[in-house]
Amino acid sequence: MNHVTSILELTDDISKKNYLEKCGRGELFNTLRKTATQISLKNQLLYTDPATGRTLTFFEELNRSFPIICLIFFERRVRSKSDGIVVRYKEFRRCKEHCPEMFKQFITPSMYAKMFKDCYGFISPTKFINTCLKILYSYQIRSELGFINPLEEVITYYDFLYWVKGSVREYSETKLGLVGQLSAGHPSFENFYSIYVIERVLFFSGSRNSIVKIQDLISSDQFAKFLELRLSDSPELENPFNPQPIFQIFEWFEYRTQHAEEAKSPSPLARDDEAHEAAYHNPEDKFFLPETLQQLLIDFEYIIPSFVISRIFEVHSENCKFITDSNGQRRTVIGIQTVFRVLFSLELRESPHSIDWFWGILDLNETGYIDQSVICCFWKSMVACIEQIYSIEALPPLEYICDEIFDMICPGDSSGRIYKKTFKASPMAPTVISYLCDPKAFIAIEMREEIIAQNASKSLDPNQYNMDLGKLAYSDIGSDSDTTDYSRDSNDIQALP
């Protein structure tokens, strides 16, 4: 989905109130607006129910309108191109007289300018309708969030949280209804699920604080995947916001972690029951010790060296809190937001945001680059972890790992340093992350390379191999005879008077 500019461009400077009065009427427009989200997310123009083979009502209207728009644009074209039709604005404006009712409000100067910007000067019927739908998708999201005015570009964290909770309750008949069902026996799950949704959207949109840009939401792939769950025919298992696997994470958090208030108070039973219950149901008050985080990762099949765990606590020290454990020692803990970022980064380490997060872990000295000394620290921890868990002793030496990493990220560079910009731009960055932070992934890579090498040596047919050797021997014999013949001729020539 392309980035969408301000929704009010299509109103030609009409105020928000006048726009709603002018374009907010009519069942057809409302149907178009509600369906724009579905079409934009699926990135398709026409849709037929695969189960029944019946086209939905909205699409039947779109099917009827599409040939008319094609004919109108074709008759008023200046010239045709392979990727679209060029139409002058004067002719584009005249299209409004014959355009179907559902698209008349889009025949405006700002719409024409936008299409020339987004469609590189070519206006085809398909591009016209897709542009309409993307604008309506933007309008739909802004309407739901309560920010139609393009000057209001941000939404606070807790306003976003309130919207997610409202969306979960409003669309209870879709896949999101499972959240309500699971919350019946676990009242805190709805809040946990909403925080998970927000943290995932914020992480993969690059937001670093509690202020969320509306435009980032509109153009966010993760946010679009959450909206897909509100559709009755969405593929639930392929969606990262599927409530069922998130509930498994919730159960781990609920029964394996402690509550901050419980750590501070030696006798939680002495407190007011209602206040304790309200505090206990707040996931933001959950905390993780280093050993707790490591156990969480192990239970979710991630094996991370202790040195990387300690780096997570160092890098996110601004989000850390301090508690006093049962032995009276002061310990550092991290909150649920940091734990979510760890899980997101490990899950999609190929994404730019995950690579950026891991760079913060790898930049040990905060110099903006990593060198052999930094690689040495991480590799020693990797070796200790692999030897302890997998009982593998014949591991590559440090020099080999350093050469591999430098060849992957910056081949031919003799400076001995890998800078952040080079690291983030390299397609091999996820592999380097696996080499230094994930023993399980490292072993999988090494085994795959070994299997590939073995298969390459076995792929040659033995008979073909013997035949090739025979050809090689024959070639050598022929080469020798030729040399002898030339030598004999040379001697004969020299013997002539």
CSV table of C-alpha atoms in Angstrom, one decimal:
chain,number,residue,atom,x,y,z
A,1,MET,CA,0.0,0.0,0.0
A,2,ASN,CA,1.4,3.4,-1.0
A,3,HIS,CA,1.8,6.2,1.5
A,4,VAL,CA,-1.4,8.3,1.6
A,5,THR,CA,-1.3,12.1,2.0
A,6,SER,CA,-3.8,14.2,3.7
A,7,ILE,CA,-7.4,13.0,3.4
A,8,LEU,CA,-8.6,16.6,3.0
A,9,GLU,CA,-6.9,17.0,-0.3
A,10,LEU,CA,-10.0,15.6,-2.0
A,11,THR,CA,-12.2,18.3,-0.5
A,12,ASP,CA,-10.5,21.3,-2.3
A,13,ASP,CA,-10.1,23.3,0.9
A,14,ILE,CA,-13.6,22.6,2.2
A,15,SER,CA,-13.7,22.6,6.0
A,16,LYS,CA,-14.0,19.4,7.9
A,17,LYS,CA,-17.7,20.1,8.8
A,18,ASN,CA,-18.7,20.9,5.2
A,19,TYR,CA,-16.8,17.9,4.0
A,20,LEU,CA,-18.8,15.6,6.3
A,21,GLU,CA,-22.1,17.3,5.3
A,22,LYS,CA,-21.3,17.0,1.6
A,23,CYS,CA,-19.6,13.6,1.3
A,24,GLY,CA,-20.8,11.8,4.5
A,25,ARG,CA,-24.3,11.2,3.2
A,26,GLY,CA,-25.6,8.3,1.2
A,27,GLU,CA,-25.6,4.6,1.8
A,28,LEU,CA,-23.4,4.0,-1.2
A,29,PHE,CA,-20.6,6.3,0.0
A,30,ASN,CA,-20.8,4.8,3.5
A,31,THR,CA,-20.5,1.3,2.0
A,32,LEU,CA,-17.5,2.4,-0.1
A,33,ARG,CA,-15.8,4.0,2.9
A,34,LYS,CA,-16.3,0.9,5.1
A,35,THR,CA,-15.1,-1.4,2.4
A,36,ALA,CA,-12.1,0.7,1.4
A,37,THR,CA,-10.2,-0.8,4.4
A,38,GLN,CA,-10.8,-4.3,3.2
A,39,ILE,CA,-9.8,-3.6,-0.5
A,40,SER,CA,-6.7,-1.6,0.5
A,41,LEU,CA,-5.5,-4.3,2.9
A,42,LYS,CA,-6.0,-7.1,0.3
A,43,ASN,CA,-4.5,-4.9,-2.4
A,44,GLN,CA,-7.1,-6.0,-5.0
A,45,LEU,CA,-9.9,-4.4,-6.9
A,46,LEU,CA,-12.4,-7.1,-7.4
A,47,TYR,CA,-13.2,-9.9,-5.1
A,48,THR,CA,-15.3,-13.1,-5.4
A,49,ASP,CA,-16.2,-15.3,-2.4
A,50,PRO,CA,-14.3,-18.5,-3.1
A,51,ALA,CA,-16.8,-20.6,-1.1
A,52,THR,CA,-19.9,-19.5,-2.9
A,53,GLY,CA,-18.5,-17.9,-6.1
A,54,ARG,CA,-20.9,-15.0,-5.4
A,55,THR,CA,-19.6,-11.4,-5.8
A,56,LEU,CA,-20.4,-9.2,-2.8
A,57,THR,CA,-22.9,-6.4,-3.2
A,58,PHE,CA,-20.3,-3.6,-3.0
A,59,PHE,CA,-18.2,-5.3,-5.6
A,60,GLU,CA,-21.2,-5.8,-7.9
A,61,GLU,CA,-21.7,-2.0,-7.9
A,62,LEU,CA,-18.0,-1.6,-8.5
A,63,ASN,CA,-18.2,-4.1,-11.4
A,64,ARG,CA,-21.0,-2.0,-12.9
A,65,SER,CA,-19.1,1.2,-12.5
A,66,PHE,CA,-15.7,0.1,-13.7
A,67,PRO,CA,-16.5,-0.4,-17.4
A,68,ILE,CA,-18.2,3.1,-17.4
A,69,ILE,CA,-15.0,4.7,-16.0
A,70,CYS,CA,-12.9,2.8,-18.5
A,71,LEU,CA,-15.0,4.1,-21.4
A,72,ILE,CA,-15.1,7.7,-20.0
A,73,PHE,CA,-11.3,7.9,-19.6
A,74,PHE,CA,-10.6,6.2,-22.9
A,75,GLU,CA,-12.8,8.6,-24.9
A,76,ARG,CA,-11.1,11.6,-23.3
A,77,ARG,CA,-7.5,10.4,-23.4
A,78,VAL,CA,-4.7,12.4,-24.9
A,79,ARG,CA,-2.7,9.3,-25.6
A,80,SER,CA,-2.3,5.8,-24.3
A,81,LYS,CA,0.7,4.3,-22.6
A,82,SER,CA,1.6,0.8,-21.6
A,83,ASP,CA,1.0,1.6,-18.0
A,84,GLY,CA,-1.9,4.0,-18.2
A,85,ILE,CA,-3.9,6.7,-20.0
A,86,VAL,CA,-2.9,10.3,-20.1
A,87,VAL,CA,-5.9,12.7,-19.5
A,88,ARG,CA,-5.8,16.5,-19.4
A,89,TYR,CA,-7.4,18.2,-16.4
A,90,LYS,CA,-10.0,19.8,-18.6
A,91,GLU,CA,-11.2,16.5,-19.8
A,92,PHE,CA,-10.8,14.9,-16.4
A,93,ARG,CA,-13.1,17.6,-15.0
A,94,ARG,CA,-15.7,16.8,-17.7
A,95,CYS,CA,-15.7,13.2,-16.6
A,96,LYS,CA,-17.7,14.1,-13.6
A,97,GLU,CA,-20.8,14.6,-15.7
A,98,HIS,CA,-20.9,11.0,-16.8
A,99,CYS,CA,-19.0,9.3,-13.9
A,100,PRO,CA,-21.0,6.9,-11.7
A,101,GLU,CA,-22.4,8.4,-8.5
A,102,MET,CA,-20.0,6.6,-6.2
A,103,PHE,CA,-17.0,8.3,-7.7
A,104,LYS,CA,-18.3,11.8,-8.6
A,105,GLN,CA,-16.9,13.4,-5.4
A,106,PHE,CA,-13.4,12.4,-6.4
A,107,ILE,CA,-13.3,14.3,-9.7
A,108,THR,CA,-11.6,17.3,-8.1
A,109,PRO,CA,-8.4,19.4,-8.9
A,110,SER,CA,-6.6,18.0,-5.8
A,111,MET,CA,-7.5,14.4,-6.8
A,112,TYR,CA,-6.1,15.1,-10.3
A,113,ALA,CA,-2.9,16.5,-8.8
A,114,LYS,CA,-2.5,13.6,-6.4
A,115,MET,CA,-3.0,11.0,-9.2
A,116,PHE,CA,-0.3,12.7,-11.3
A,117,LYS,CA,2.0,12.6,-8.2
A,118,ASP,CA,1.3,9.0,-7.2
A,119,CYS,CA,0.8,7.5,-10.7
A,120,TYR,CA,3.6,9.3,-12.4
A,121,GLY,CA,1.4,11.2,-14.7
A,122,PHE,CA,-0.6,8.3,-16.0
A,123,ILE,CA,-4.3,8.1,-15.1
A,124,SER,CA,-5.9,4.8,-15.8
A,125,PRO,CA,-9.3,3.5,-14.5
A,126,THR,CA,-7.6,1.0,-12.2
A,127,LYS,CA,-5.3,3.6,-10.7
A,128,PHE,CA,-8.1,6.1,-10.3
A,129,ILE,CA,-10.2,3.6,-8.3
A,130,ASN,CA,-7.3,2.4,-6.3
A,131,THR,CA,-6.4,6.0,-5.4
A,132,CYS,CA,-10.0,6.6,-4.3
A,133,LEU,CA,-9.9,3.6,-2.1
A,134,LYS,CA,-6.6,4.5,-0.5
A,135,ILE,CA,-7.9,8.0,0.3
A,136,LEU,CA,-11.0,6.5,1.8
A,137,TYR,CA,-8.8,4.0,3.8
A,138,SER,CA,-7.0,7.0,5.2
A,139,TYR,CA,-10.3,8.7,6.0
A,140,GLN,CA,-11.6,5.5,7.6
A,141,ILE,CA,-8.6,5.2,10.0
A,142,ARG,CA,-8.6,8.9,10.9
A,143,SER,CA,-12.3,8.7,11.5
A,144,GLU,CA,-12.0,5.8,13.9
A,145,LEU,CA,-9.1,7.4,15.7
A,146,GLY,CA,-10.9,10.7,15.9
A,147,PHE,CA,-8.3,12.7,13.9
A,148,ILE,CA,-9.8,13.7,10.6
A,149,ASN,CA,-8.0,17.1,10.6
A,150,PRO,CA,-4.6,16.5,9.0
A,151,LEU,CA,-3.1,19.1,11.3
A,152,GLU,CA,-3.6,16.7,14.2
A,153,GLU,CA,-0.8,14.3,13.3
A,154,VAL,CA,-0.2,12.5,16.5
A,155,ILE,CA,-2.1,10.3,19.0
A,156,THR,CA,-0.9,9.6,22.5
A,157,TYR,CA,-0.1,6.1,23.7
A,158,TYR,CA,-3.1,5.8,26.0
A,159,ASP,CA,-5.5,7.2,23.4
A,160,PHE,CA,-4.2,4.5,21.0
A,161,LEU,CA,-4.7,1.9,23.8
A,162,TYR,CA,-8.2,3.0,24.4
A,163,TRP,CA,-8.9,2.7,20.6
A,164,VAL,CA,-7.5,-0.8,20.4
A,165,LYS,CA,-9.6,-2.0,23.3
A,166,GLY,CA,-12.7,-0.4,21.7
A,167,SER,CA,-11.9,-2.1,18.4
A,168,VAL,CA,-11.6,-5.5,20.1
A,169,ARG,CA,-15.0,-5.0,21.7
A,170,GLU,CA,-16.7,-3.6,18.7
A,171,TYR,CA,-15.6,-6.4,16.4
A,172,SER,CA,-16.4,-9.2,18.8
A,173,GLU,CA,-18.1,-11.2,15.9
A,174,THR,CA,-14.8,-11.5,14.0
A,175,LYS,CA,-11.5,-13.2,15.0
A,176,LEU,CA,-11.0,-10.5,17.6
A,177,GLY,CA,-13.9,-12.0,19.5
A,178,LEU,CA,-11.5,-14.6,20.8
A,179,VAL,CA,-9.9,-11.9,23.0
A,180,GLY,CA,-13.2,-11.4,24.8
A,181,GLN,CA,-13.7,-15.1,25.2
A,182,LEU,CA,-10.2,-15.6,26.7
A,183,SER,CA,-10.7,-12.5,28.9
A,184,ALA,CA,-13.8,-14.1,30.5
A,185,GLY,CA,-11.5,-16.3,32.6
A,186,HIS,CA,-8.6,-14.0,32.7
A,187,PRO,CA,-9.7,-10.4,33.0
A,188,SER,CA,-6.3,-8.9,32.5
A,189,PHE,CA,-5.8,-10.5,29.1
A,190,GLU,CA,-7.6,-7.7,27.2
A,191,ASN,CA,-5.2,-5.1,28.6
A,192,PHE,CA,-2.3,-7.4,27.9
A,193,TYR,CA,-3.4,-8.0,24.3
A,194,SER,CA,-3.9,-4.3,23.6
A,195,ILE,CA,-0.5,-3.4,24.9
A,196,TYR,CA,1.0,-6.2,22.8
A,197,VAL,CA,-0.7,-4.8,19.7
A,198,ILE,CA,0.5,-1.2,20.4
A,199,GLU,CA,4.1,-2.3,21.2
A,200,ARG,CA,4.4,-4.3,18.0
A,201,VAL,CA,3.0,-1.6,15.8
A,202,LEU,CA,5.2,1.0,17.4
A,203,PHE,CA,8.3,-1.2,17.2
A,204,PHE,CA,8.0,-1.9,13.5
A,205,SER,CA,7.0,1.6,12.6
A,206,GLY,CA,10.1,3.0,14.2
A,207,SER,CA,8.4,5.0,17.0
A,208,ARG,CA,10.6,5.4,20.1
A,209,ASN,CA,8.3,7.3,22.4
A,210,SER,CA,4.7,7.4,23.6
A,211,ILE,CA,3.6,9.7,20.7
A,212,VAL,CA,2.3,7.9,17.7
A,213,LYS,CA,2.1,9.6,14.3
A,214,ILE,CA,-1.2,9.0,12.5
A,215,GLN,CA,0.6,8.7,9.1
A,216,ASP,CA,2.9,6.0,10.5
A,217,LEU,CA,-0.2,4.0,11.5
A,218,ILE,CA,-1.8,4.5,8.0
A,219,SER,CA,1.3,3.2,6.3
A,220,SER,CA,2.2,0.5,8.8
A,221,ASP,CA,2.1,-3.1,7.6
A,222,GLN,CA,1.7,-4.3,11.1
A,223,PHE,CA,-1.2,-2.0,11.8
A,224,ALA,CA,-2.9,-3.3,8.6
A,225,LYS,CA,-2.5,-6.9,9.8
A,226,PHE,CA,-4.3,-6.0,13.0
A,227,LEU,CA,-7.1,-4.5,10.9
A,228,GLU,CA,-7.3,-7.7,8.9
A,229,LEU,CA,-8.5,-9.5,12.0
A,230,ARG,CA,-11.7,-7.4,11.8
A,231,LEU,CA,-12.5,-9.0,8.5
A,232,SER,CA,-14.6,-12.1,8.6
A,233,ASP,CA,-12.5,-14.0,6.0
A,234,SER,CA,-9.0,-13.1,7.4
A,235,PRO,CA,-6.4,-15.9,7.6
A,236,GLU,CA,-6.1,-16.1,11.4
A,237,LEU,CA,-3.2,-18.4,11.7
A,238,GLU,CA,-0.9,-16.3,9.5
A,239,ASN,CA,-1.6,-13.1,11.4
A,240,PRO,CA,0.9,-12.1,14.1
A,241,PHE,CA,-2.0,-10.6,16.1
A,242,ASN,CA,-3.9,-13.9,16.4
A,243,PRO,CA,-5.1,-13.9,20.0
A,244,GLN,CA,-4.4,-17.6,20.6
A,245,PRO,CA,-0.5,-17.5,20.5
A,246,ILE,CA,-0.5,-14.1,22.3
A,247,PHE,CA,-2.5,-15.8,25.1
A,248,GLN,CA,0.3,-18.3,25.5
A,249,ILE,CA,2.7,-15.5,26.0
A,250,PHE,CA,0.2,-13.9,28.5
A,251,GLU,CA,0.0,-17.2,30.5
A,252,TRP,CA,3.8,-17.3,30.8
A,253,PHE,CA,3.8,-13.7,32.0
A,254,GLU,CA,1.0,-14.3,34.4
A,255,TYR,CA,2.4,-17.4,36.1
A,256,ARG,CA,6.2,-17.1,35.7
A,257,THR,CA,6.8,-13.4,36.6
A,258,GLN,CA,6.4,-11.4,39.8
A,259,HIS,CA,4.5,-8.2,40.3
A,260,ALA,CA,6.4,-5.1,41.2
A,261,GLU,CA,4.1,-4.4,44.1
A,262,GLU,CA,4.6,-7.9,45.5
A,263,ALA,CA,8.3,-7.3,45.6
A,264,LYS,CA,8.0,-4.0,47.4
A,265,SER,CA,5.6,-5.2,50.0
A,266,PRO,CA,6.5,-8.2,52.2
A,267,SER,CA,2.8,-8.9,53.0
A,268,PRO,CA,0.6,-8.4,50.0
A,269,LEU,CA,-2.3,-10.0,51.8
A,270,ALA,CA,-2.4,-7.1,54.2
A,271,ARG,CA,-3.3,-4.6,51.5
A,272,ASP,CA,-6.8,-3.8,50.2
A,273,ASP,CA,-8.0,-6.7,48.1
A,274,GLU,CA,-9.6,-4.5,45.4
A,275,ALA,CA,-6.4,-2.4,45.0
A,276,HIS,CA,-4.3,-5.4,44.9
A,277,GLU,CA,-6.5,-7.0,42.2
A,278,ALA,CA,-6.4,-3.9,40.1
A,279,ALA,CA,-2.6,-3.6,40.3
A,280,TYR,CA,-2.2,-7.3,39.6
A,281,HIS,CA,-4.1,-7.0,36.4
A,282,ASN,CA,-1.8,-4.3,35.1
A,283,PRO,CA,0.8,-6.0,32.8
A,284,GLU,CA,2.9,-2.8,32.9
A,285,ASP,CA,3.8,-3.6,36.5
A,286,LYS,CA,5.3,-6.9,35.7
A,287,PHE,CA,9.1,-7.1,35.8
A,288,PHE,CA,11.8,-9.4,34.6
A,289,LEU,CA,15.1,-10.3,36.2
A,290,PRO,CA,17.9,-11.4,33.9
A,291,GLU,CA,17.3,-15.1,34.7
A,292,THR,CA,13.6,-14.6,34.2
A,293,LEU,CA,14.1,-13.2,30.7
A,294,GLN,CA,16.5,-16.0,29.9
A,295,GLN,CA,14.0,-18.6,31.0
A,296,LEU,CA,11.3,-16.9,28.9
A,297,LEU,CA,13.4,-17.1,25.8
A,298,ILE,CA,14.3,-20.7,26.4
A,299,ASP,CA,10.6,-21.6,26.8
A,300,PHE,CA,9.9,-20.0,23.5
A,301,GLU,CA,12.8,-21.8,21.9
A,302,TYR,CA,15.3,-19.0,21.8
A,303,ILE,CA,18.7,-19.7,23.3
A,304,ILE,CA,20.5,-16.4,24.0
A,305,PRO,CA,24.0,-16.2,25.7
A,306,SER,CA,24.2,-14.6,29.1
A,307,PHE,CA,26.4,-11.8,27.8
A,308,VAL,CA,23.7,-10.8,25.4
A,309,ILE,CA,21.1,-10.8,28.2
A,310,SER,CA,23.3,-8.5,30.2
A,311,ARG,CA,23.7,-6.2,27.2
A,312,ILE,CA,19.9,-5.9,27.0
A,313,PHE,CA,19.8,-4.7,30.6
A,314,GLU,CA,22.6,-2.3,29.9
A,315,VAL,CA,21.2,-0.8,26.7
A,316,HIS,CA,17.7,-0.4,28.1
A,317,SER,CA,18.8,0.9,31.5
A,318,GLU,CA,16.6,4.0,31.1
A,319,ASN,CA,13.6,1.6,31.2
A,320,CYS,CA,15.0,-0.4,34.1
A,321,LYS,CA,13.8,-0.4,37.6
A,322,PHE,CA,15.5,-1.5,40.8
A,323,ILE,CA,13.9,-3.9,43.3
A,324,THR,CA,15.1,-5.6,46.5
A,325,ASP,CA,14.9,-9.4,46.3
A,326,SER,CA,14.2,-11.8,49.1
A,327,ASN,CA,17.9,-11.8,50.0
A,328,GLY,CA,18.0,-8.0,50.5
A,329,GLN,CA,20.0,-7.5,47.3
A,330,ARG,CA,19.2,-4.6,45.0
A,331,ARG,CA,18.5,-6.1,41.5
A,332,THR,CA,17.9,-4.5,38.1
A,333,VAL,CA,14.7,-5.4,36.3
A,334,ILE,CA,13.1,-4.5,32.9
A,335,GLY,CA,9.5,-4.0,32.0
A,336,ILE,CA,7.1,-5.7,29.6
A,337,GLN,CA,7.7,-3.2,26.8
A,338,THR,CA,11.4,-4.1,26.7
A,339,VAL,CA,10.6,-7.8,26.8
A,340,PHE,CA,8.3,-7.4,23.8
A,341,ARG,CA,11.0,-5.7,21.8
A,342,VAL,CA,13.3,-8.6,22.5
A,343,LEU,CA,10.7,-11.0,21.2
A,344,PHE,CA,9.9,-8.9,18.1
A,345,SER,CA,13.6,-8.5,17.2
A,346,LEU,CA,14.2,-12.3,17.5
A,347,GLU,CA,11.1,-13.1,15.5
A,348,LEU,CA,11.8,-10.8,12.5
A,349,ARG,CA,15.5,-10.1,12.7
A,350,GLU,CA,15.5,-9.4,8.9
A,351,SER,CA,13.4,-6.3,9.4
A,352,PRO,CA,15.3,-2.9,9.5
A,353,HIS,CA,13.9,-2.1,12.9
A,354,SER,CA,15.1,-5.4,14.4
A,355,ILE,CA,18.6,-4.9,12.8
A,356,ASP,CA,18.6,-1.4,14.3
A,357,TRP,CA,17.7,-2.8,17.7
A,358,PHE,CA,20.4,-5.5,17.6
A,359,TRP,CA,23.0,-2.9,16.6
A,360,GLY,CA,22.4,-1.2,19.9
A,361,ILE,CA,23.2,-4.5,21.6
A,362,LEU,CA,26.4,-5.1,19.4
A,363,ASP,CA,27.7,-1.6,19.8
A,364,LEU,CA,29.5,-2.6,23.0
A,365,ASN,CA,31.6,0.6,23.5
A,366,GLU,CA,29.0,3.0,22.0
A,367,THR,CA,31.5,4.2,19.4
A,368,GLY,CA,29.3,3.8,16.4
A,369,TYR,CA,31.3,0.8,15.1
A,370,ILE,CA,32.3,-2.8,16.1
A,371,ASP,CA,35.7,-4.3,15.6
A,372,GLN,CA,37.5,-7.5,16.5
A,373,SER,CA,37.6,-6.8,20.2
A,374,VAL,CA,33.8,-6.5,20.2
A,375,ILE,CA,33.3,-9.6,18.2
A,376,CYS,CA,35.7,-11.4,20.6
A,377,CYS,CA,33.4,-10.6,23.6
A,378,PHE,CA,30.3,-11.9,21.9
A,379,TRP,CA,32.0,-14.9,20.4
A,380,LYS,CA,33.4,-16.0,23.7
A,381,SER,CA,29.9,-16.0,25.2
A,382,MET,CA,28.6,-17.9,22.2
A,383,VAL,CA,31.3,-20.6,22.5
A,384,ALA,CA,30.5,-21.0,26.2
A,385,CYS,CA,26.8,-21.3,25.6
A,386,ILE,CA,27.2,-23.8,22.7
A,387,GLU,CA,29.6,-26.0,24.6
A,388,GLN,CA,27.3,-26.0,27.6
A,389,ILE,CA,24.0,-26.7,25.9
A,390,TYR,CA,25.0,-28.6,22.7
A,391,SER,CA,28.2,-30.2,23.9
A,392,ILE,CA,30.0,-29.1,20.7
A,393,GLU,CA,33.7,-28.4,21.2
A,394,ALA,CA,35.1,-28.2,17.7
A,395,LEU,CA,34.0,-24.6,17.0
A,396,PRO,CA,35.6,-22.2,14.6
A,397,PRO,CA,38.3,-20.0,16.1
A,398,LEU,CA,37.9,-16.3,16.6
A,399,GLU,CA,40.0,-15.4,13.6
A,400,TYR,CA,37.8,-17.4,11.3
A,401,ILE,CA,34.6,-15.8,12.7
A,402,CYS,CA,36.0,-12.3,12.4
A,403,ASP,CA,37.1,-13.0,8.8
A,404,GLU,CA,33.6,-14.4,8.0
A,405,ILE,CA,31.8,-11.4,9.5
A,406,PHE,CA,34.0,-8.8,7.8
A,407,ASP,CA,33.6,-10.6,4.4
A,408,MET,CA,29.8,-10.6,4.8
A,409,ILE,CA,29.4,-7.0,5.8
A,410,CYS,CA,32.3,-5.1,4.3
A,411,PRO,CA,34.3,-7.2,1.9
A,412,GLY,CA,37.6,-5.6,0.8
A,413,ASP,CA,37.6,-3.1,3.7
A,414,SER,CA,40.8,-3.2,5.6
A,415,SER,CA,39.9,-0.7,8.3
A,416,GLY,CA,38.9,-3.5,10.7
A,417,ARG,CA,35.7,-1.7,11.7
A,418,ILE,CA,32.0,-2.2,10.8
A,419,TYR,CA,30.0,1.0,11.1
A,420,LYS,CA,26.3,1.3,11.8
A,421,LYS,CA,25.4,2.6,8.3
A,422,THR,CA,27.2,-0.2,6.6
A,423,PHE,CA,25.8,-2.8,8.9
A,424,LYS,CA,22.2,-1.8,8.5
A,425,ALA,CA,22.5,-1.6,4.7
A,426,SER,CA,24.0,-5.1,4.4
A,427,PRO,CA,21.7,-8.0,3.5
A,428,MET,CA,23.9,-10.2,5.6
A,429,ALA,CA,23.3,-8.3,8.9
A,430,PRO,CA,20.7,-10.9,10.1
A,431,THR,CA,23.3,-13.7,9.6
A,432,VAL,CA,25.9,-11.7,11.6
A,433,ILE,CA,23.3,-11.3,14.4
A,434,SER,CA,22.8,-15.1,14.4
A,435,TYR,CA,26.6,-15.5,14.6
A,436,LEU,CA,27.0,-13.4,17.6
A,437,CYS,CA,23.7,-13.5,19.5
A,438,ASP,CA,21.9,-16.8,18.7
A,439,PRO,CA,23.7,-20.1,19.1
A,440,LYS,CA,20.7,-22.1,17.8
A,441,ALA,CA,20.6,-20.1,14.6
A,442,PHE,CA,24.4,-20.2,14.2
A,443,ILE,CA,24.4,-24.0,14.4
A,444,ALA,CA,21.6,-24.2,11.9
A,445,ILE,CA,23.5,-22.0,9.5
A,446,GLU,CA,26.7,-24.1,9.9
A,447,MET,CA,24.9,-27.3,9.4
A,448,ARG,CA,23.1,-26.0,6.3
A,449,GLU,CA,26.4,-25.0,4.8
A,450,GLU,CA,27.9,-28.4,5.6
A,451,ILE,CA,25.0,-30.2,4.0
A,452,ILE,CA,25.2,-28.0,0.9
A,453,ALA,CA,28.9,-28.8,0.6
A,454,GLN,CA,28.2,-32.5,1.0
A,455,ASN,CA,25.4,-32.5,-1.5
A,456,ALA,CA,27.6,-30.6,-4.0
A,457,SER,CA,30.3,-33.3,-3.8
A,458,LYS,CA,27.7,-36.0,-4.2
A,459,SER,CA,25.7,-34.4,-6.9
A,460,LEU,CA,28.2,-35.5,-9.6
A,461,ASP,CA,27.3,-39.0,-10.9
A,462,PRO,CA,30.2,-41.5,-10.4
A,463,ASN,CA,30.0,-42.8,-14.0
A,464,GLN,CA,30.1,-39.2,-15.2
A,465,TYR,CA,33.0,-38.6,-12.9
A,466,ASN,CA,35.0,-41.6,-14.3
A,467,MET,CA,34.1,-40.5,-17.9
A,468,ASP,CA,35.5,-37.0,-17.2
A,469,LEU,CA,38.7,-38.6,-15.8
A,470,GLY,CA,38.9,-40.7,-19.0
A,471,LYS,CA,38.5,-37.6,-21.1
A,472,LEU,CA,41.2,-35.8,-19.1
A,473,ALA,CA,43.6,-38.7,-19.5
A,474,TYR,CA,42.9,-38.9,-23.2
A,475,SER,CA,43.5,-35.2,-23.5
A,476,ASP,CA,46.8,-35.5,-21.7
A,477,ILE,CA,47.9,-38.4,-24.1
A,478,GLY,CA,47.0,-36.4,-27.1
A,479,SER,CA,48.8,-33.4,-25.8
A,480,ASP,CA,52.0,-35.5,-25.3
A,481,SER,CA,51.8,-37.1,-28.9
A,482,ASP,CA,51.4,-33.7,-30.4
A,483,THR,CA,54.5,-32.4,-28.6
A,484,THR,CA,56.5,-35.5,-29.7
A,485,ASP,CA,55.4,-35.0,-33.3
A,486,TYR,CA,56.4,-31.4,-33.4
A,487,SER,CA,59.7,-32.2,-31.7
A,488,ARG,CA,60.4,-34.9,-34.3
A,489,ASP,CA,59.5,-32.6,-37.2
A,490,SER,CA,61.8,-30.0,-35.7
A,491,ASN,CA,64.7,-32.5,-35.5
A,492,ASP,CA,64.1,-33.6,-39.1
A,493,ILE,CA,64.2,-30.0,-40.2
A,494,GLN,CA,67.4,-29.4,-38.3
A,495,ALA,CA,69.0,-32.6,-40.0
A,496,LEU,CA,68.4,-31.2,-43.5
A,497,PRO,CA,71.4,-29.9,-45.3
